[in-house]
Amino acid sequence: MKYLKVIAFTHKQIELKEIGRLVVCQENLTEKLQQVKTQFGIPEIFYLATCNRVEFVMTTPQVVDKDFAKRFIEAFNTELCEHSLSTFMEGASIYEDQEAMIHLLRTSCSLESLIVGEKEILAQLRKAYEHCREAGLTGDGMRMIMNCVVKTAKEVYTHTNISKNPISVVSLAYRKLKDLNLCSNARVLIIGAGETNRNISKYLQKHKFSNFAVFNRTVSKAQQLADDLNGEAFDLEALKTYNKGFDAIITCTSAVEPIITTEIYKSLLNGETGRKTIVDLAIPNDTAPEVLEQFPVNFIEVHSLNEVAKRNLQERYHELVHAEGIIEQNISEFLTQLKQRRIEVAMRQVPEKIKEIRNTAINSVFADEVQGLDKESREILEKVINYMEKKYISVPMIMAKDILINEN
């Protein structure tokens, strides 16, 4: 945990709309991370982006302060101007060592989320880590950290009521949508086939909505969601020519520029002039600001859910205390595991060294004496040496672990 560092930009210090400017297109993500990993000599790194945070988790012996963070973000996101960069640095949170671990555990348990108690953050965190692990951006250290993160989150969700009657950004957005009293045969356009839209689609299905068209950059993924909804599937380009009209748009993509421009929105209206509904859960928003200025729209976005989130936090205060206790216990256990791992790594060569000594003794130092033994005597000698070899390997390992674990 000594070298664990986190650079975090969250809803607590930065406007959600601004956080969206730090989001990197998924297609360029691995390349960008590999670039900064090499440039800054970072052994392990992964990137987390959700509707209310962008974070960089890394292991490095370097000092990670605001100056480092500024140079890092400058290299990672070359599109930010100096003024924007300075603004982000003012709102950046930097954690290191045990504080960084506590922050990750709190994040995985949703204690740092806009909506305390929502479980989506754990899935997002695991997915972000897995993406970087598969890309070769992480190693053994991050593996141990993530094992602890997942274990802790599961214990919090199992042994507290923090997620009882769970409330998430998706469920809150659906409640607002439901308040608008759309009829069940309303024409719903779903833009993006990721986890967020799949989740809100489940709410729509549950409440008997049945008229769907799904648009996604990858048509095969659009088709999967459309099949689940008994709807139609299209690629994103089809938004420009779609002419069946709509009553509501549900959108959440990883695009860094607006998907719903004034031109596309006007085309989608297909001549209709009534007030429509847009549920935009993307960060940054998929809807261009000009659309809201020029057309009558019921607009539901993550930013508008803040007040509900504050009430949610107050209602779950007592569960927070219980969750903090679970986190503290897991931190203590993880420190012990880290010490044991340090011993294992430090003594990794002991078995090889003992085998070398054994081979030298049998094949060189006592070669003549061994050759002079009869078959039965040599088998007994072999058994004795094997026994002694195992003990010489295990005893110092056990003693070293006990000493390290019990040291002040």
CSV table of C-alpha atoms in Angstrom, one decimal:
chain,number,residue,atom,x,y,z
A,1,MET,CA,0.0,0.0,0.0
A,2,LYS,CA,3.1,2.2,0.3
A,3,TYR,CA,3.0,3.3,-3.3
A,4,LEU,CA,-0.8,3.3,-3.9
A,5,LYS,CA,-1.9,6.8,-5.2
A,6,VAL,CA,-5.2,8.1,-6.5
A,7,ILE,CA,-6.0,11.3,-8.4
A,8,ALA,CA,-9.7,11.9,-8.1
A,9,PHE,CA,-12.1,14.4,-9.7
A,10,THR,CA,-15.5,13.9,-8.2
A,11,HIS,CA,-19.0,15.5,-7.8
A,12,LYS,CA,-17.9,16.7,-4.3
A,13,GLN,CA,-15.6,19.4,-5.6
A,14,ILE,CA,-16.4,19.7,-9.3
A,15,GLU,CA,-19.6,20.3,-11.2
A,16,LEU,CA,-20.8,17.1,-12.9
A,17,LYS,CA,-20.9,18.9,-16.3
A,18,GLU,CA,-17.3,19.9,-15.9
A,19,ILE,CA,-16.1,16.4,-14.9
A,20,GLY,CA,-17.4,15.2,-18.3
A,21,ARG,CA,-14.6,17.1,-20.0
A,22,LEU,CA,-12.1,14.7,-18.4
A,23,VAL,CA,-13.8,11.6,-19.8
A,24,VAL,CA,-11.8,9.8,-22.5
A,25,CYS,CA,-13.3,8.0,-25.4
A,26,GLN,CA,-13.2,4.3,-24.8
A,27,GLU,CA,-11.6,3.6,-28.2
A,28,ASN,CA,-8.5,5.7,-27.3
A,29,LEU,CA,-8.4,4.8,-23.6
A,30,THR,CA,-5.8,2.0,-23.6
A,31,GLU,CA,-3.5,3.9,-25.9
A,32,LYS,CA,-3.7,7.0,-23.7
A,33,LEU,CA,-3.1,5.1,-20.5
A,34,GLN,CA,-0.1,3.2,-22.0
A,35,GLN,CA,1.3,6.5,-23.1
A,36,VAL,CA,1.2,8.2,-19.6
A,37,LYS,CA,2.2,4.9,-17.9
A,38,THR,CA,5.4,5.0,-20.0
A,39,GLN,CA,5.9,8.7,-19.9
A,40,PHE,CA,5.7,8.9,-16.1
A,41,GLY,CA,7.3,5.5,-15.3
A,42,ILE,CA,4.2,4.3,-13.5
A,43,PRO,CA,4.3,0.5,-12.9
A,44,GLU,CA,0.5,0.0,-12.6
A,45,ILE,CA,-2.5,2.1,-13.5
A,46,PHE,CA,-6.2,2.0,-14.1
A,47,TYR,CA,-8.8,4.6,-14.9
A,48,LEU,CA,-12.4,4.9,-13.6
A,49,ALA,CA,-15.1,7.1,-15.1
A,50,THR,CA,-18.7,7.1,-13.9
A,51,CYS,CA,-21.5,9.6,-14.0
A,52,ASN,CA,-20.0,11.5,-11.0
A,53,ARG,CA,-16.3,10.8,-11.1
A,54,VAL,CA,-13.1,10.4,-13.1
A,55,GLU,CA,-10.2,8.8,-11.2
A,56,PHE,CA,-6.7,7.5,-11.9
A,57,VAL,CA,-5.5,4.7,-9.6
A,58,MET,CA,-1.8,3.9,-9.7
A,59,THR,CA,1.1,2.4,-7.9
A,60,THR,CA,4.3,4.5,-8.1
A,61,PRO,CA,7.1,5.4,-5.7
A,62,GLN,CA,7.0,9.0,-7.1
A,63,VAL,CA,5.6,11.9,-5.2
A,64,VAL,CA,2.0,12.5,-6.5
A,65,ASP,CA,1.0,16.0,-5.6
A,66,LYS,CA,-0.9,18.8,-7.4
A,67,ASP,CA,2.1,19.6,-9.6
A,68,PHE,CA,2.4,15.9,-10.7
A,69,ALA,CA,-1.3,15.7,-11.2
A,70,LYS,CA,-1.3,18.8,-13.4
A,71,ARG,CA,1.5,17.4,-15.6
A,72,PHE,CA,-0.3,14.0,-15.7
A,73,ILE,CA,-3.6,15.4,-16.8
A,74,GLU,CA,-1.9,17.7,-19.3
A,75,ALA,CA,-0.3,14.7,-20.9
A,76,PHE,CA,-3.5,12.5,-20.7
A,77,ASN,CA,-5.9,15.1,-22.0
A,78,THR,CA,-4.2,17.4,-24.4
A,79,GLU,CA,-7.5,19.2,-25.3
A,80,LEU,CA,-7.8,21.1,-22.0
A,81,CYS,CA,-6.7,24.8,-22.0
A,82,GLU,CA,-4.5,26.2,-19.2
A,83,HIS,CA,-7.5,27.9,-17.4
A,84,SER,CA,-9.5,24.7,-17.4
A,85,LEU,CA,-6.6,22.6,-16.2
A,86,SER,CA,-6.0,25.0,-13.3
A,87,THR,CA,-9.7,24.8,-12.4
A,88,PHE,CA,-9.6,21.0,-12.3
A,89,MET,CA,-6.4,21.1,-10.2
A,90,GLU,CA,-8.2,23.2,-7.6
A,91,GLY,CA,-10.9,20.6,-7.3
A,92,ALA,CA,-8.6,17.5,-7.5
A,93,SER,CA,-8.4,15.2,-4.5
A,94,ILE,CA,-5.1,13.3,-4.1
A,95,TYR,CA,-4.8,10.2,-1.9
A,96,GLU,CA,-1.8,8.1,-1.1
A,97,ASP,CA,-0.9,5.0,0.9
A,98,GLN,CA,-3.6,4.0,3.4
A,99,GLU,CA,-5.8,7.0,2.6
A,100,ALA,CA,-5.8,5.9,-1.0
A,101,MET,CA,-6.9,2.4,0.0
A,102,ILE,CA,-9.7,3.8,2.3
A,103,HIS,CA,-10.9,6.0,-0.5
A,104,LEU,CA,-11.1,3.0,-2.9
A,105,LEU,CA,-13.0,1.0,-0.3
A,106,ARG,CA,-15.4,3.8,0.4
A,107,THR,CA,-15.9,4.3,-3.3
A,108,SER,CA,-16.6,0.6,-4.0
A,109,CYS,CA,-19.2,0.6,-1.1
A,110,SER,CA,-20.9,3.7,-2.7
A,111,LEU,CA,-20.1,5.8,0.4
A,112,GLU,CA,-18.5,8.3,-2.0
A,113,SER,CA,-21.2,8.1,-4.6
A,114,LEU,CA,-23.8,10.7,-5.5
A,115,ILE,CA,-26.4,8.2,-4.4
A,116,VAL,CA,-25.2,6.3,-1.3
A,117,GLY,CA,-26.3,2.7,-1.4
A,118,GLU,CA,-26.4,2.2,-5.2
A,119,LYS,CA,-24.5,-1.0,-6.2
A,120,GLU,CA,-23.6,0.1,-9.7
A,121,ILE,CA,-20.3,1.6,-8.7
A,122,LEU,CA,-18.8,-1.8,-7.7
A,123,ALA,CA,-19.6,-3.2,-11.1
A,124,GLN,CA,-18.2,-0.1,-12.8
A,125,LEU,CA,-15.0,-0.3,-10.7
A,126,ARG,CA,-14.5,-4.0,-11.5
A,127,LYS,CA,-15.1,-3.4,-15.2
A,128,ALA,CA,-12.6,-0.5,-15.2
A,129,TYR,CA,-10.0,-2.6,-13.5
A,130,GLU,CA,-10.6,-5.7,-15.7
A,131,HIS,CA,-10.2,-3.5,-18.9
A,132,CYS,CA,-6.8,-2.3,-17.7
A,133,ARG,CA,-5.7,-5.7,-16.4
A,134,GLU,CA,-6.4,-7.3,-19.8
A,135,ALA,CA,-4.5,-4.5,-21.5
A,136,GLY,CA,-1.4,-5.3,-19.3
A,137,LEU,CA,-1.6,-2.0,-17.4
A,138,THR,CA,-1.8,-3.5,-13.9
A,139,GLY,CA,0.0,-6.3,-12.0
A,140,ASP,CA,0.2,-8.2,-8.8
A,141,GLY,CA,-0.1,-5.1,-6.5
A,142,MET,CA,-3.3,-3.9,-8.0
A,143,ARG,CA,-4.6,-7.5,-8.1
A,144,MET,CA,-4.3,-7.7,-4.3
A,145,ILE,CA,-5.9,-4.2,-3.9
A,146,MET,CA,-8.9,-5.1,-6.0
A,147,ASN,CA,-9.4,-8.4,-4.2
A,148,CYS,CA,-9.8,-6.4,-1.0
A,149,VAL,CA,-12.0,-3.8,-2.6
A,150,VAL,CA,-14.4,-6.4,-3.9
A,151,LYS,CA,-14.5,-8.4,-0.7
A,152,THR,CA,-15.1,-5.2,1.4
A,153,ALA,CA,-17.9,-4.0,-0.9
A,154,LYS,CA,-19.7,-7.3,-0.8
A,155,GLU,CA,-19.5,-7.4,3.0
A,156,VAL,CA,-20.9,-3.9,3.3
A,157,TYR,CA,-23.8,-4.7,1.0
A,158,THR,CA,-24.5,-8.0,2.7
A,159,HIS,CA,-24.1,-7.0,6.4
A,160,THR,CA,-25.6,-3.5,6.4
A,161,ASN,CA,-28.9,-2.0,5.2
A,162,ILE,CA,-27.1,0.6,3.1
A,163,SER,CA,-28.6,-0.8,-0.1
A,164,LYS,CA,-31.9,-1.7,1.3
A,165,ASN,CA,-34.6,-0.4,-1.0
A,166,PRO,CA,-31.7,0.6,-3.3
A,167,ILE,CA,-31.7,3.9,-5.0
A,168,SER,CA,-29.4,4.5,-7.9
A,169,VAL,CA,-29.0,7.3,-10.5
A,170,VAL,CA,-30.9,5.1,-12.9
A,171,SER,CA,-33.8,4.4,-10.5
A,172,LEU,CA,-34.1,8.1,-9.6
A,173,ALA,CA,-34.0,9.1,-13.3
A,174,TYR,CA,-36.8,6.6,-14.0
A,175,ARG,CA,-38.9,7.9,-11.1
A,176,LYS,CA,-38.7,11.4,-12.7
A,177,LEU,CA,-39.6,9.9,-16.0
A,178,LYS,CA,-42.5,8.1,-14.5
A,179,ASP,CA,-43.8,11.4,-13.0
A,180,LEU,CA,-44.3,12.7,-16.5
A,181,ASN,CA,-47.0,10.1,-17.1
A,182,LEU,CA,-45.8,8.8,-20.4
A,183,CYS,CA,-48.2,6.2,-21.8
A,184,SER,CA,-46.9,2.6,-22.2
A,185,ASN,CA,-46.9,2.7,-26.0
A,186,ALA,CA,-44.8,5.9,-26.0
A,187,ARG,CA,-42.1,5.8,-28.7
A,188,VAL,CA,-38.8,5.5,-26.9
A,189,LEU,CA,-35.4,6.0,-28.5
A,190,ILE,CA,-32.5,4.5,-26.6
A,191,ILE,CA,-29.1,5.9,-27.6
A,192,GLY,CA,-26.2,3.7,-26.3
A,193,ALA,CA,-26.4,0.1,-25.3
A,194,GLY,CA,-24.1,0.2,-22.3
A,195,GLU,CA,-24.8,-0.9,-18.7
A,196,THR,CA,-26.7,2.3,-17.7
A,197,ASN,CA,-29.2,2.1,-20.6
A,198,ARG,CA,-29.6,-1.7,-20.1
A,199,ASN,CA,-30.5,-1.0,-16.5
A,200,ILE,CA,-33.0,1.8,-17.2
A,201,SER,CA,-34.5,-0.4,-19.9
A,202,LYS,CA,-35.4,-3.0,-17.3
A,203,TYR,CA,-37.5,-0.4,-15.5
A,204,LEU,CA,-39.2,0.5,-18.7
A,205,GLN,CA,-40.0,-3.1,-19.5
A,206,LYS,CA,-41.2,-3.8,-16.0
A,207,HIS,CA,-43.7,-1.0,-16.4
A,208,LYS,CA,-45.0,-2.3,-19.8
A,209,PHE,CA,-43.3,0.1,-22.2
A,210,SER,CA,-43.1,-1.7,-25.5
A,211,ASN,CA,-42.1,0.7,-28.3
A,212,PHE,CA,-38.3,0.9,-28.6
A,213,ALA,CA,-35.6,1.8,-31.1
A,214,VAL,CA,-32.0,1.3,-30.0
A,215,PHE,CA,-29.0,3.1,-31.5
A,216,ASN,CA,-25.4,2.3,-30.8
A,217,ARG,CA,-22.0,2.7,-32.4
A,218,THR,CA,-21.7,-1.1,-32.5
A,219,VAL,CA,-24.8,-2.4,-34.1
A,220,SER,CA,-24.4,-5.9,-32.7
A,221,LYS,CA,-24.7,-4.5,-29.1
A,222,ALA,CA,-27.7,-2.4,-30.2
A,223,GLN,CA,-29.3,-5.6,-31.6
A,224,GLN,CA,-28.7,-7.5,-28.3
A,225,LEU,CA,-30.6,-4.8,-26.3
A,226,ALA,CA,-33.2,-4.4,-29.0
A,227,ASP,CA,-33.9,-8.2,-28.9
A,228,ASP,CA,-34.4,-8.0,-25.1
A,229,LEU,CA,-36.9,-5.1,-25.6
A,230,ASN,CA,-38.5,-6.5,-28.8
A,231,GLY,CA,-37.4,-3.3,-30.5
A,232,GLU,CA,-35.4,-2.3,-33.6
A,233,ALA,CA,-31.7,-1.8,-33.7
A,234,PHE,CA,-29.7,0.8,-35.6
A,235,ASP,CA,-26.2,2.3,-35.7
A,236,LEU,CA,-25.6,5.9,-34.5
A,237,GLU,CA,-25.5,7.2,-38.0
A,238,ALA,CA,-29.1,6.2,-38.5
A,239,LEU,CA,-30.1,9.0,-36.0
A,240,LYS,CA,-29.7,11.4,-38.9
A,241,THR,CA,-32.3,9.7,-41.1
A,242,TYR,CA,-34.7,8.1,-38.5
A,243,ASN,CA,-38.2,9.3,-39.4
A,244,LYS,CA,-40.7,7.5,-37.1
A,245,GLY,CA,-40.8,10.2,-34.5
A,246,PHE,CA,-40.4,9.8,-30.7
A,247,ASP,CA,-41.9,10.7,-27.4
A,248,ALA,CA,-38.8,10.1,-25.2
A,249,ILE,CA,-35.1,9.7,-25.6
A,250,ILE,CA,-32.9,7.8,-23.2
A,251,THR,CA,-29.3,8.5,-23.8
A,252,CYS,CA,-26.0,7.5,-22.2
A,253,THR,CA,-22.9,7.0,-24.3
A,254,SER,CA,-19.2,7.5,-23.8
A,255,ALA,CA,-19.0,10.2,-26.5
A,256,VAL,CA,-17.0,13.3,-25.6
A,257,GLU,CA,-19.1,15.5,-28.0
A,258,PRO,CA,-22.9,15.8,-28.0
A,259,ILE,CA,-24.7,13.1,-29.9
A,260,ILE,CA,-28.1,15.0,-30.0
A,261,THR,CA,-27.3,18.2,-31.9
A,262,THR,CA,-30.0,20.7,-33.0
A,263,GLU,CA,-29.9,19.3,-36.5
A,264,ILE,CA,-30.4,15.7,-35.4
A,265,TYR,CA,-33.1,16.6,-32.9
A,266,LYS,CA,-35.0,18.5,-35.4
A,267,SER,CA,-34.8,15.6,-37.9
A,268,LEU,CA,-35.9,13.2,-35.2
A,269,LEU,CA,-39.0,15.3,-34.5
A,270,ASN,CA,-40.1,14.6,-38.0
A,271,GLY,CA,-42.3,17.7,-38.0
A,272,GLU,CA,-43.9,17.2,-34.6
A,273,THR,CA,-43.9,20.3,-32.3
A,274,GLY,CA,-45.0,19.0,-28.9
A,275,ARG,CA,-42.9,18.8,-25.8
A,276,LYS,CA,-40.7,15.8,-25.7
A,277,THR,CA,-38.6,14.1,-22.9
A,278,ILE,CA,-34.9,13.5,-22.8
A,279,VAL,CA,-33.3,11.4,-20.1
A,280,ASP,CA,-29.5,12.1,-20.5
A,281,LEU,CA,-27.4,10.2,-18.0
A,282,ALA,CA,-24.1,10.7,-19.9
A,283,ILE,CA,-21.1,12.6,-18.6
A,284,PRO,CA,-20.5,14.8,-20.5
A,285,ASN,CA,-24.1,15.2,-21.7
A,286,ASP,CA,-25.1,13.7,-25.0
A,287,THR,CA,-27.5,16.5,-25.6
A,288,ALA,CA,-26.2,19.8,-27.0
A,289,PRO,CA,-27.2,22.8,-24.8
A,290,GLU,CA,-28.7,24.5,-27.9
A,291,VAL,CA,-31.4,21.7,-28.1
A,292,LEU,CA,-32.7,22.7,-24.7
A,293,GLU,CA,-32.7,26.4,-25.7
A,294,GLN,CA,-34.5,26.0,-29.0
A,295,PHE,CA,-37.1,23.2,-28.3
A,296,PRO,CA,-39.6,22.5,-25.6
A,297,VAL,CA,-38.0,19.6,-23.6
A,298,ASN,CA,-38.5,17.8,-20.3
A,299,PHE,CA,-34.8,17.3,-19.5
A,300,ILE,CA,-33.7,14.8,-16.9
A,301,GLU,CA,-30.0,14.6,-16.2
A,302,VAL,CA,-27.6,13.4,-13.4
A,303,HIS,CA,-27.0,17.0,-12.2
A,304,SER,CA,-30.7,17.5,-11.4
A,305,LEU,CA,-30.7,14.5,-9.0
A,306,ASN,CA,-28.4,16.2,-6.4
A,307,GLU,CA,-31.2,17.2,-3.9
A,308,VAL,CA,-32.6,13.7,-3.9
A,309,ALA,CA,-29.0,12.4,-3.3
A,310,LYS,CA,-28.6,14.7,-0.2
A,311,ARG,CA,-31.9,13.3,1.3
A,312,ASN,CA,-30.7,9.8,0.6
A,313,LEU,CA,-27.5,10.4,2.5
A,314,GLN,CA,-29.3,11.7,5.6
A,315,GLU,CA,-31.6,8.6,5.6
A,316,ARG,CA,-28.7,6.2,5.5
A,317,TYR,CA,-26.5,7.9,8.1
A,318,HIS,CA,-26.6,5.1,10.6
A,319,GLU,CA,-25.7,2.5,8.0
A,320,LEU,CA,-22.7,4.6,7.1
A,321,VAL,CA,-21.3,4.1,10.6
A,322,HIS,CA,-21.7,0.3,10.3
A,323,ALA,CA,-20.1,0.3,6.8
A,324,GLU,CA,-17.1,2.4,8.1
A,325,GLY,CA,-16.5,-0.4,10.7
A,326,ILE,CA,-16.4,-3.0,8.0
A,327,ILE,CA,-13.9,-0.9,6.0
A,328,GLU,CA,-11.7,-0.5,9.0
A,329,GLN,CA,-11.6,-4.2,9.7
A,330,ASN,CA,-10.8,-5.0,6.0
A,331,ILE,CA,-8.0,-2.4,6.0
A,332,SER,CA,-6.5,-4.1,9.1
A,333,GLU,CA,-6.7,-7.5,7.4
A,334,PHE,CA,-5.2,-6.2,4.2
A,335,LEU,CA,-2.2,-4.7,6.0
A,336,THR,CA,-1.5,-8.2,7.3
A,337,GLN,CA,-1.8,-9.7,3.8
A,338,LEU,CA,0.6,-7.1,2.5
A,339,LYS,CA,3.2,-7.9,5.1
A,340,GLN,CA,2.9,-11.6,4.3
A,341,ARG,CA,3.2,-10.9,0.6
A,342,ARG,CA,6.3,-8.8,1.2
A,343,ILE,CA,7.9,-11.8,2.9
A,344,GLU,CA,6.9,-14.1,0.1
A,345,VAL,CA,8.4,-11.8,-2.5
A,346,ALA,CA,11.6,-11.1,-0.5
A,347,MET,CA,12.1,-14.9,0.1
A,348,ARG,CA,11.1,-16.0,-3.4
A,349,GLN,CA,14.7,-17.2,-4.1
A,350,VAL,CA,15.1,-19.3,-0.9
A,351,PRO,CA,13.7,-22.6,-2.4
A,352,GLU,CA,16.0,-22.2,-5.5
A,353,LYS,CA,19.0,-21.5,-3.3
A,354,ILE,CA,18.3,-24.5,-1.1
A,355,LYS,CA,17.9,-26.8,-4.1
A,356,GLU,CA,21.3,-25.5,-5.4
A,357,ILE,CA,22.9,-26.4,-2.1
A,358,ARG,CA,21.3,-29.8,-2.2
A,359,ASN,CA,22.5,-30.5,-5.7
A,360,THR,CA,26.0,-29.3,-4.9
A,361,ALA,CA,26.2,-31.5,-1.9
A,362,ILE,CA,25.0,-34.7,-3.7
A,363,ASN,CA,26.8,-34.1,-7.0
A,364,SER,CA,30.0,-32.5,-5.9
A,365,VAL,CA,30.9,-32.3,-2.2
A,366,PHE,CA,29.8,-35.8,-1.3
A,367,ALA,CA,29.5,-37.3,-4.7
A,368,ASP,CA,32.0,-40.2,-4.0
A,369,GLU,CA,30.4,-41.1,-0.7
A,370,VAL,CA,26.9,-41.1,-2.2
A,371,GLN,CA,28.0,-43.2,-5.2
A,372,GLY,CA,29.4,-45.8,-2.6
A,373,LEU,CA,26.1,-46.3,-1.0
A,374,ASP,CA,23.9,-49.2,-1.8
A,375,LYS,CA,20.4,-48.6,-3.3
A,376,GLU,CA,18.5,-48.9,-0.1
A,377,SER,CA,20.8,-46.5,1.7
A,378,ARG,CA,20.6,-44.0,-1.1
A,379,GLU,CA,16.8,-44.0,-1.0
A,380,ILE,CA,16.9,-43.4,2.8
A,381,LEU,CA,19.4,-40.5,2.3
A,382,GLU,CA,17.1,-39.1,-0.4
A,383,LYS,CA,14.1,-39.2,1.9
A,384,VAL,CA,16.1,-37.4,4.7
A,385,ILE,CA,17.3,-34.7,2.3
A,386,ASN,CA,13.8,-34.1,0.9
A,387,TYR,CA,12.5,-33.8,4.4
A,388,MET,CA,15.2,-31.4,5.5
A,389,GLU,CA,14.8,-29.4,2.3
A,390,LYS,CA,11.1,-28.8,2.9
A,391,LYS,CA,11.8,-27.8,6.5
A,392,TYR,CA,14.6,-25.4,5.5
A,393,ILE,CA,12.2,-23.7,3.1
A,394,SER,CA,9.1,-23.5,5.3
A,395,VAL,CA,10.6,-22.8,8.7
A,396,PRO,CA,12.3,-19.5,7.9
A,397,MET,CA,9.3,-18.3,5.9
A,398,ILE,CA,6.9,-19.0,8.8
A,399,MET,CA,9.3,-17.3,11.3
A,400,ALA,CA,9.8,-14.3,9.1
A,401,LYS,CA,6.1,-13.8,8.6
A,402,ASP,CA,5.5,-14.1,12.4
A,403,ILE,CA,8.2,-11.6,13.1
A,404,LEU,CA,7.0,-9.1,10.5
A,405,ILE,CA,3.3,-9.4,11.4
A,406,ASN,CA,4.0,-9.0,15.2
A,407,GLU,CA,6.5,-6.1,14.9
A,408,ASN,CA,5.3,-2.7,16.2
